Amino acid sequence: MAPSTPTGEAQAALPRHQLLDERGVVREDPKLSPYAADLSLEDLQHLYRSMTLARRVDEEGTSLQRQGQLVLWVPLRGQEAAQVGSVWPTRPTDRLFPSYREHAAAFERGIRPADLMRLFRGITAGGWDPEEHQMNLYTMVLAAQVPHAVGYAMGTALDRRAAESEGSAPTTEPEAVVAYFGDGASTEGEIHESMVFAASYDAPVLFFIQNNQWAISVPFATQSRVPLATRAAGYGFEGLRVDGNDVLGVVAATRYALERLRAGEGPVLIEAETYRMGAHTTADDPTKYRERDEEDEWGHLDPIDRLRVHLRTHHGVEDEFFETVARNNDDAAQQLRAEVLAMEPPTFEESFGKAYAEPHSLVSAERAEYLDYQAGFSAAEDTQDTETGGTGA
Ligand SMILES: Cc1ncc(C[n+]2csc(CCOP(=O)(O)OP(=O)(O)O)c2C)c(N)n1
Ligand SMILES: [Mg+2]
């Protein structure tokens, strides 16, 4: 079995930050501890609710797909801390550019699970309004969202500089941009181009990599000889390695990065080391390419379990809280299911009318061809009715 994490000098050279260890105990980290010191019990309970809701919705997504109600589902199990922990410290005006597995990030941004599932039911090309949530739509083309994020970040920085030189500087602090991508996507050419531009223009962008150890069936060891965070140095900005199953560590690393971005110091990269506990998608079978032992090993590092243990043992949170959260999540999943089952398919005009903003000859031709095809059915039925004297029922 290929090792799932790289070894060697580079790994030793870059510390791996962790605040909440696998046993739910808080560790001291000279660099990042100050960035999580103010978290209250309410904050921790919020993070726990968000992470468990995402997991429950994720389970419902897989069931709905298995029952033929979704075209596809992309499980996020295992990545809840990396996603919730990186969105929670952002401001509503900061812009997120997701890949396709960022469900917990989307919910934390206020996107309704049902809206996200419209995409996976195949009845919309989007699901939500990016302007309303400051979160772009999912991108299935690996890494395509990253140059978009950098361009957007460059734009916000240039707008601000222009306003400052005109003497009309905004009173708010600069906006930040977060670009999400995976260990597999990190080896796409666009990532190199994005990092070069982001560095050259001091773009306020956080490159947030969820290294979940797999790119479908390709292990991380094949993608890179070094931790991905070490690559940032080659572009001249800071890279941080953090335990991506430690929600406190991710919150602290993200706050640290956002502070640098807002101070105009340019980009930061965070590599959140986590694990995709489920299949790549519902069309994938991970037993074909990875060992059960590895899954068990990461199972002990579950991000939700360690937060639960921490809440219990260090904050005296009792069963009632956990039971209420679980019940509320089940209710939310039931409502979600009912809403998904009641979704109307798109009309003919919606399917063909939204491919491009303006008329397009290819779409017009395909629309005409499809209408012809449909007309063929009614003609065949009419003929059959006449021949058999049937009612057509
Ligand atoms: C440009 C491009 N090439 C290939 C694919 C097929 N593909 C879909 S997901 C995937 C693996 C991505 O792995 P990673 O970036 O680690 O993200 P993860 O799925 O693990 O979240 C591949 C190769 C694609 N969608 N886009
Ligand atoms: Mg991956």
Short mmCIF file of C-alpha atoms and ligand atoms in Angstrom, two decimals:
data_model
loop_
_atom_site.label_atom_id
_atom_site.label_comp_id
_atom_site.label_asym_id
_atom_site.label_seq_id
_atom_site.Cartn_x
_atom_site.Cartn_y
_atom_site.Cartn_z
CA MET A 1 0.00 0.00 0.00
CA ALA A 2 1.36 3.43 -0.86
CA PRO A 3 1.97 5.70 2.12
CA SER A 4 -0.84 8.21 2.43
CA THR A 5 1.34 11.04 3.70
CA PRO A 6 4.73 12.12 2.39
CA THR A 7 7.86 11.60 4.40
CA GLY A 8 11.30 13.17 4.38
CA GLU A 9 13.04 16.42 5.12
CA ALA A 10 10.40 18.76 3.79
CA GLN A 11 7.81 17.27 6.08
CA ALA A 12 10.07 17.68 9.09
CA ALA A 13 10.87 21.27 8.11
CA LEU A 14 7.29 22.49 8.24
CA PRO A 15 5.47 22.08 11.54
CA ARG A 16 2.06 20.49 11.53
CA HIS A 17 -0.25 22.59 13.67
CA GLN A 18 -2.75 20.99 15.98
CA LEU A 19 -4.80 22.49 18.80
CA LEU A 20 -7.31 19.75 19.56
CA ASP A 21 -5.69 16.34 19.51
CA GLU A 22 -7.24 12.97 18.68
CA ARG A 23 -8.26 12.47 22.33
CA GLY A 24 -10.08 15.79 22.54
CA VAL A 25 -7.31 17.46 24.57
CA VAL A 26 -6.27 21.04 23.80
CA ARG A 27 -2.57 21.41 22.91
CA GLU A 28 -0.46 24.53 23.09
CA ASP A 29 0.78 25.84 19.74
CA PRO A 30 2.91 28.99 20.05
CA LYS A 31 1.85 30.34 16.70
CA LEU A 32 -1.82 29.42 16.49
CA SER A 33 -3.12 29.08 20.07
CA PRO A 34 -3.72 32.84 20.42
CA TYR A 35 -6.07 32.66 17.42
CA ALA A 36 -8.45 30.27 19.16
CA ALA A 37 -8.09 31.48 22.74
CA ASP A 38 -11.37 33.44 22.78
CA LEU A 39 -13.64 30.61 21.64
CA SER A 40 -16.56 30.27 24.05
CA LEU A 41 -18.58 27.20 24.86
CA GLU A 42 -21.36 28.60 22.64
CA ASP A 43 -18.90 28.86 19.76
CA LEU A 44 -17.80 25.25 20.23
CA GLN A 45 -21.42 24.11 20.39
CA HIS A 46 -22.15 26.00 17.18
CA LEU A 47 -19.22 24.29 15.45
CA TYR A 48 -20.44 20.92 16.73
CA ARG A 49 -23.99 21.56 15.45
CA SER A 50 -22.71 22.62 12.02
CA MET A 51 -20.39 19.66 11.66
CA THR A 52 -23.00 17.10 12.70
CA LEU A 53 -25.73 18.64 10.55
CA ALA A 54 -23.42 18.44 7.53
CA ARG A 55 -22.71 14.78 8.30
CA ARG A 56 -26.40 13.96 8.68
CA VAL A 57 -27.30 15.72 5.42
CA ASP A 58 -24.43 13.89 3.76
CA GLU A 59 -25.88 10.53 4.87
CA GLU A 60 -29.28 11.56 3.52
CA GLY A 61 -27.66 12.53 0.22
CA THR A 62 -26.19 9.06 -0.20
CA SER A 63 -29.53 7.40 0.67
CA LEU A 64 -31.45 9.62 -1.73
CA GLN A 65 -29.01 8.81 -4.52
CA ARG A 66 -29.24 5.08 -3.80
CA GLN A 67 -33.03 5.36 -4.01
CA GLY A 68 -32.82 7.02 -7.42
CA GLN A 69 -33.76 10.48 -6.19
CA LEU A 70 -30.42 12.15 -6.93
CA VAL A 71 -28.31 11.68 -10.03
CA LEU A 72 -25.11 11.65 -7.98
CA TRP A 73 -23.91 12.50 -4.49
CA VAL A 74 -20.43 13.56 -3.42
CA PRO A 75 -19.85 12.47 0.20
CA LEU A 76 -17.97 14.81 2.52
CA ARG A 77 -17.74 12.55 5.57
CA GLY A 78 -14.49 13.24 7.42
CA GLN A 79 -13.98 16.77 6.10
CA GLU A 80 -16.47 18.59 8.36
CA ALA A 81 -13.84 20.27 10.57
CA ALA A 82 -11.79 21.49 7.59
CA GLN A 83 -14.86 23.07 5.99
CA VAL A 84 -16.78 24.46 8.97
CA GLY A 85 -13.55 25.60 10.61
CA SER A 86 -12.47 27.55 7.54
CA VAL A 87 -15.81 29.27 6.87
CA TRP A 88 -16.80 30.18 10.41
CA PRO A 89 -14.02 32.82 10.82
CA THR A 90 -14.83 34.51 7.48
CA ARG A 91 -17.10 37.53 7.17
CA PRO A 92 -20.25 37.43 5.06
CA THR A 93 -18.54 39.83 2.62
CA ASP A 94 -15.58 37.48 2.03
CA ARG A 95 -16.02 35.50 -1.15
CA LEU A 96 -15.71 31.70 -1.30
CA PHE A 97 -14.86 29.70 -4.44
CA PRO A 98 -15.71 26.04 -3.85
CA SER A 99 -14.91 22.87 -5.68
CA TYR A 100 -17.72 20.25 -5.53
CA ARG A 101 -17.47 18.65 -2.07
CA GLU A 102 -17.83 21.79 0.06
CA HIS A 103 -21.31 21.05 1.43
CA ALA A 104 -20.47 21.90 5.05
CA ALA A 105 -18.89 25.15 3.85
CA ALA A 106 -22.06 25.96 1.90
CA PHE A 107 -24.37 25.28 4.85
CA GLU A 108 -22.18 27.39 7.11
CA ARG A 109 -22.66 30.17 4.56
CA GLY A 110 -26.44 29.86 4.91
CA ILE A 111 -27.09 27.88 1.74
CA ARG A 112 -30.03 25.54 2.31
CA PRO A 113 -29.26 21.82 1.93
CA ALA A 114 -32.30 21.47 -0.35
CA ASP A 115 -30.94 24.13 -2.70
CA LEU A 116 -27.63 22.32 -2.90
CA MET A 117 -29.42 19.05 -3.64
CA ARG A 118 -31.25 20.56 -6.60
CA LEU A 119 -27.91 20.46 -8.36
CA PHE A 120 -27.39 16.78 -7.54
CA ARG A 121 -30.97 15.99 -8.61
CA GLY A 122 -30.01 17.36 -12.00
CA ILE A 123 -32.74 19.97 -12.14
CA THR A 124 -30.58 23.10 -12.01
CA ALA A 125 -27.13 24.09 -13.17
CA GLY A 126 -26.55 26.10 -9.99
CA GLY A 127 -28.62 25.90 -6.84
CA TRP A 128 -28.10 29.27 -5.16
CA ASP A 129 -27.38 32.91 -5.92
CA PRO A 130 -23.62 33.51 -5.55
CA GLU A 131 -24.22 37.20 -4.84
CA GLU A 132 -26.62 36.48 -1.99
CA HIS A 133 -24.22 34.15 -0.19
CA GLN A 134 -20.86 35.40 -1.50
CA MET A 135 -20.17 31.82 -2.48
CA ASN A 136 -19.63 30.85 -6.08
CA LEU A 137 -21.35 27.83 -7.60
CA TYR A 138 -19.74 24.40 -7.50
CA THR A 139 -17.07 23.71 -10.09
CA MET A 140 -16.74 20.20 -11.46
CA VAL A 141 -13.74 21.05 -13.65
CA LEU A 142 -10.79 20.57 -11.30
CA ALA A 143 -8.99 23.77 -10.30
CA ALA A 144 -11.03 25.99 -12.65
CA GLN A 145 -12.35 28.00 -9.70
CA VAL A 146 -8.86 28.90 -8.47
CA PRO A 147 -7.86 31.40 -11.21
CA HIS A 148 -11.38 32.82 -10.84
CA ALA A 149 -10.77 33.31 -7.12
CA VAL A 150 -7.39 34.96 -7.72
CA GLY A 151 -8.84 37.26 -10.39
CA TYR A 152 -11.63 38.21 -8.03
CA ALA A 153 -9.18 38.88 -5.20
CA MET A 154 -6.96 40.97 -7.49
CA GLY A 155 -10.07 42.91 -8.51
CA THR A 156 -11.09 43.70 -4.92
CA ALA A 157 -7.54 44.81 -4.07
CA LEU A 158 -7.27 47.00 -7.20
CA ASP A 159 -10.71 48.56 -6.59
CA ARG A 160 -9.63 49.41 -3.10
CA ARG A 161 -6.34 50.93 -4.18
CA ALA A 162 -8.16 53.01 -6.83
CA ALA A 163 -10.63 54.24 -4.20
CA GLU A 164 -7.77 55.10 -1.85
CA SER A 165 -5.95 57.12 -4.50
CA GLU A 166 -9.18 59.06 -5.17
CA GLY A 167 -9.43 59.76 -1.48
CA SER A 168 -12.60 57.72 -1.09
CA ALA A 169 -11.15 54.73 0.75
CA PRO A 170 -13.77 52.34 2.08
CA THR A 171 -14.05 52.40 5.85
CA THR A 172 -14.45 48.63 6.08
CA GLU A 173 -11.49 46.27 6.30
CA PRO A 174 -10.44 44.64 3.01
CA GLU A 175 -12.39 41.63 1.82
CA ALA A 176 -10.76 38.24 1.66
CA VAL A 177 -11.24 35.43 -0.84
CA VAL A 178 -11.02 31.71 -0.10
CA ALA A 179 -10.28 29.23 -2.90
CA TYR A 180 -11.02 25.60 -2.03
CA PHE A 181 -9.37 22.72 -3.85
CA GLY A 182 -8.09 19.22 -3.26
CA ASP A 183 -4.77 17.39 -3.23
CA GLY A 184 -5.51 16.08 -6.73
CA ALA A 185 -6.45 19.49 -8.12
CA SER A 186 -3.26 20.94 -6.61
CA THR A 187 -1.27 19.37 -9.46
CA GLU A 188 -3.27 21.09 -12.21
CA GLY A 189 -1.45 23.80 -14.18
CA GLU A 190 -3.99 26.46 -13.17
CA ILE A 191 -2.79 26.23 -9.60
CA HIS A 192 0.73 27.28 -10.58
CA GLU A 193 -0.59 30.18 -12.66
CA SER A 194 -2.93 31.23 -9.86
CA MET A 195 -0.19 31.24 -7.25
CA VAL A 196 2.19 33.23 -9.44
CA PHE A 197 -0.46 35.89 -10.12
CA ALA A 198 -1.64 35.98 -6.51
CA ALA A 199 1.92 36.54 -5.30
CA SER A 200 2.75 39.15 -7.96
CA TYR A 201 -0.34 41.20 -7.13
CA ASP A 202 -0.48 40.57 -3.37
CA ALA A 203 -3.98 39.26 -3.94
CA PRO A 204 -5.93 38.73 -0.70
CA VAL A 205 -6.62 35.08 -1.39
CA LEU A 206 -6.40 32.08 0.90
CA PHE A 207 -5.58 28.89 -0.97
CA PHE A 208 -7.34 26.34 1.20
CA ILE A 209 -6.35 22.80 0.28
CA GLN A 210 -8.27 19.91 1.75
CA ASN A 211 -5.73 17.16 1.43
CA ASN A 212 -8.09 14.23 1.94
CA GLN A 213 -5.31 11.82 0.87
CA TRP A 214 -7.03 10.65 -2.31
CA ALA A 215 -7.86 11.93 -5.78
CA ILE A 216 -10.40 9.27 -6.68
CA SER A 217 -8.08 6.21 -6.74
CA VAL A 218 -4.75 8.09 -6.80
CA PRO A 219 -3.06 8.34 -3.38
CA PHE A 220 -1.47 11.56 -2.20
CA ALA A 221 2.02 10.04 -2.40
CA THR A 222 1.62 10.03 -6.19
CA GLN A 223 0.61 13.71 -6.31
CA SER A 224 3.51 15.13 -4.34
CA ARG A 225 6.81 14.24 -2.68
CA VAL A 226 6.37 17.04 -0.16
CA PRO A 227 3.51 18.41 1.93
CA LEU A 228 1.56 20.80 -0.28
CA ALA A 229 2.00 23.63 2.22
CA THR A 230 5.74 23.66 1.46
CA ARG A 231 5.00 24.72 -2.12
CA ALA A 232 3.93 28.19 -0.99
CA ALA A 233 7.56 29.08 -0.21
CA GLY A 234 8.43 28.67 -3.88
CA TYR A 235 5.96 31.42 -4.71
CA GLY A 236 7.10 33.62 -1.87
CA PHE A 237 4.19 33.42 0.51
CA GLU A 238 3.42 31.52 3.68
CA GLY A 239 2.11 27.97 3.79
CA LEU A 240 0.65 26.34 6.90
CA ARG A 241 0.10 22.66 7.59
CA VAL A 242 -2.74 22.01 9.93
CA ASP A 243 -4.52 18.95 11.24
CA GLY A 244 -7.66 19.24 9.13
CA ASN A 245 -9.66 17.04 11.52
CA ASP A 246 -9.06 19.52 14.32
CA VAL A 247 -11.69 22.23 14.07
CA LEU A 248 -9.88 24.53 16.53
CA GLY A 249 -6.65 24.26 14.55
CA VAL A 250 -8.46 25.05 11.32
CA VAL A 251 -10.29 28.03 12.85
CA ALA A 252 -7.00 29.39 14.22
CA ALA A 253 -5.05 28.85 10.98
CA THR A 254 -7.82 30.51 8.98
CA ARG A 255 -7.99 33.51 11.32
CA TYR A 256 -4.22 33.86 11.11
CA ALA A 257 -4.39 33.78 7.30
CA LEU A 258 -7.32 36.22 7.08
CA GLU A 259 -5.44 38.68 9.27
CA ARG A 260 -2.50 38.61 6.84
CA LEU A 261 -4.78 38.94 3.82
CA ARG A 262 -6.62 41.93 5.27
CA ALA A 263 -3.32 43.59 6.17
CA GLY A 264 -2.44 43.56 2.46
CA GLU A 265 0.37 41.04 2.89
CA GLY A 266 -0.78 38.94 -0.05
CA PRO A 267 -1.83 35.30 -0.26
CA VAL A 268 -1.54 32.47 2.27
CA LEU A 269 -1.84 28.74 1.70
CA ILE A 270 -3.34 26.33 4.22
CA GLU A 271 -3.05 22.60 3.76
CA ALA A 272 -5.66 20.93 5.96
CA GLU A 273 -4.69 17.29 6.34
CA THR A 274 -7.87 15.29 6.48
CA TYR A 275 -9.41 12.13 5.06
CA ARG A 276 -12.24 11.33 2.70
CA MET A 277 -13.89 8.64 4.83
CA GLY A 278 -16.43 7.63 2.20
CA ALA A 279 -16.42 7.02 -1.53
CA HIS A 280 -15.25 9.67 -3.99
CA THR A 281 -18.84 9.87 -5.24
CA THR A 282 -21.76 7.46 -5.22
CA ALA A 283 -20.34 6.19 -8.54
CA ASP A 284 -17.12 5.02 -6.85
CA ASP A 285 -16.11 1.95 -4.86
CA PRO A 286 -13.06 2.66 -2.68
CA THR A 287 -12.63 -1.00 -1.69
CA LYS A 288 -11.10 -1.45 -5.15
CA TYR A 289 -8.08 0.74 -4.40
CA ARG A 290 -7.52 1.27 -0.67
CA GLU A 291 -7.08 -0.86 2.41
CA ARG A 292 -9.52 -1.25 5.22
CA ASP A 293 -6.67 -0.70 7.72
CA GLU A 294 -6.10 2.80 6.42
CA GLU A 295 -9.79 3.65 6.76
CA ASP A 296 -9.80 2.31 10.31
CA GLU A 297 -6.71 4.33 11.19
CA TRP A 298 -8.33 7.56 10.04
CA GLY A 299 -11.58 6.51 11.69
CA HIS A 300 -9.83 7.06 15.04
CA LEU A 301 -9.07 10.62 13.98
CA ASP A 302 -12.71 11.52 13.31
CA PRO A 303 -13.20 15.31 13.61
CA ILE A 304 -16.65 15.09 15.23
CA ASP A 305 -15.75 12.44 17.81
CA ARG A 306 -12.87 14.47 19.18
CA LEU A 307 -14.96 17.63 19.52
CA ARG A 308 -17.68 15.64 21.28
CA VAL A 309 -15.14 14.21 23.73
CA HIS A 310 -13.72 17.68 24.30
CA LEU A 311 -17.14 19.18 25.00
CA ARG A 312 -17.96 16.38 27.43
CA THR A 313 -14.72 16.17 29.34
CA HIS A 314 -13.55 19.79 29.36
CA HIS A 315 -16.82 21.70 29.36
CA GLY A 316 -19.10 19.26 31.15
CA VAL A 317 -21.60 19.21 28.29
CA GLU A 318 -24.15 16.51 29.03
CA ASP A 319 -26.01 13.89 27.02
CA GLU A 320 -29.07 16.08 26.64
CA PHE A 321 -27.22 18.54 24.38
CA PHE A 322 -25.91 15.78 22.08
CA GLU A 323 -29.30 14.05 21.97
CA THR A 324 -31.09 17.29 21.07
CA VAL A 325 -28.59 18.05 18.33
CA ALA A 326 -29.00 14.54 16.90
CA ARG A 327 -32.81 14.83 16.98
CA ASN A 328 -32.76 18.24 15.30
CA ASN A 329 -30.43 16.92 12.61
CA ASP A 330 -32.75 13.96 11.99
CA ASP A 331 -35.71 16.32 11.69
CA ALA A 332 -33.78 18.51 9.26
CA ALA A 333 -32.88 15.42 7.19
CA GLN A 334 -36.54 14.31 7.08
CA GLN A 335 -37.68 17.75 5.95
CA LEU A 336 -34.92 17.81 3.37
CA ARG A 337 -36.01 14.42 2.02
CA ALA A 338 -39.64 15.57 1.72
CA GLU A 339 -38.54 18.72 -0.08
CA VAL A 340 -36.30 16.82 -2.50
CA LEU A 341 -39.06 14.33 -3.35
CA ALA A 342 -41.47 17.19 -4.07
CA MET A 343 -39.11 19.02 -6.44
CA GLU A 344 -40.55 19.58 -9.89
CA PRO A 345 -38.39 18.74 -12.89
CA PRO A 346 -37.39 21.73 -14.99
CA THR A 347 -39.63 22.69 -17.90
CA PHE A 348 -38.51 22.18 -21.46
CA GLU A 349 -37.87 25.91 -21.81
CA GLU A 350 -35.80 26.01 -18.61
CA SER A 351 -33.59 23.18 -19.83
CA PHE A 352 -32.85 24.75 -23.18
CA GLY A 353 -33.26 28.41 -22.29
CA LYS A 354 -30.55 28.69 -19.65
CA ALA A 355 -27.50 27.24 -21.37
CA TYR A 356 -26.41 30.68 -22.60
CA ALA A 357 -27.53 34.20 -21.73
CA GLU A 358 -28.19 34.93 -25.42
CA PRO A 359 -29.57 32.76 -28.25
CA HIS A 360 -27.04 30.27 -29.56
CA SER A 361 -27.29 28.44 -32.88
CA LEU A 362 -26.20 25.09 -31.48
CA VAL A 363 -28.75 25.21 -28.65
CA SER A 364 -31.48 26.30 -31.10
CA ALA A 365 -30.63 23.36 -33.37
CA GLU A 366 -30.68 20.91 -30.44
CA ARG A 367 -33.96 22.38 -29.19
CA ALA A 368 -35.56 21.91 -32.62
CA GLU A 369 -34.19 18.35 -32.83
CA TYR A 370 -35.61 17.50 -29.42
CA LEU A 371 -39.03 18.96 -30.29
CA ASP A 372 -39.02 16.82 -33.45
CA TYR A 373 -38.11 13.77 -31.40
CA GLN A 374 -40.99 14.41 -29.00
CA ALA A 375 -43.41 15.02 -31.87
CA GLY A 376 -42.38 11.60 -33.22
CA PHE A 377 -43.85 9.95 -30.10
CA SER A 378 -47.25 11.60 -30.36
CA ALA A 379 -47.40 10.75 -34.11
CA ALA A 380 -46.59 7.10 -33.31
CA GLU A 381 -49.27 7.03 -30.61
CA ASP A 382 -51.85 8.55 -32.97
CA THR A 383 -51.09 5.90 -35.60
CA GLN A 384 -51.31 3.12 -33.06
CA ASP A 385 -54.63 4.45 -31.75
CA THR A 386 -56.10 4.52 -35.25
CA GLU A 387 -54.89 1.03 -36.06
CA THR A 388 -56.13 -0.61 -32.87
CA GLY A 389 -59.10 1.61 -32.27
CA GLY A 390 -57.65 2.15 -28.81
CA THR A 391 -58.18 5.10 -26.53
CA GLY A 392 -54.49 5.79 -26.17
CA ALA A 393 -54.71 5.17 -22.42
C1 LIG B 1 -9.87 19.06 -15.28
C2 LIG B 1 -10.40 17.78 -14.71
N1 LIG B 1 -9.70 16.65 -14.85
C3 LIG B 1 -10.17 15.49 -14.35
C4 LIG B 1 -11.40 15.46 -13.72
C5 LIG B 1 -11.92 14.14 -13.16
N2 LIG B 1 -11.86 14.15 -11.71
C6 LIG B 1 -12.95 14.46 -10.97
S1 LIG B 1 -12.63 14.48 -9.34
C7 LIG B 1 -11.02 14.01 -9.58
C8 LIG B 1 -10.10 13.84 -8.39
C9 LIG B 1 -9.93 15.10 -7.62
O1 LIG B 1 -9.24 14.89 -6.43
P1 LIG B 1 -8.98 16.04 -5.38
O2 LIG B 1 -8.60 17.29 -6.05
O3 LIG B 1 -8.06 15.50 -4.38
O4 LIG B 1 -10.43 16.31 -4.74
P2 LIG B 1 -11.35 15.31 -3.91
O5 LIG B 1 -12.25 14.65 -4.91
O6 LIG B 1 -10.47 14.36 -3.21
O7 LIG B 1 -12.14 16.16 -2.99
C10 LIG B 1 -10.76 13.85 -10.94
C11 LIG B 1 -9.46 13.43 -11.49
C12 LIG B 1 -12.12 16.67 -13.62
N3 LIG B 1 -13.29 16.75 -13.00
N4 LIG B 1 -11.60 17.83 -14.11
MG MG B 2 -8.45 14.61 -2.62
#
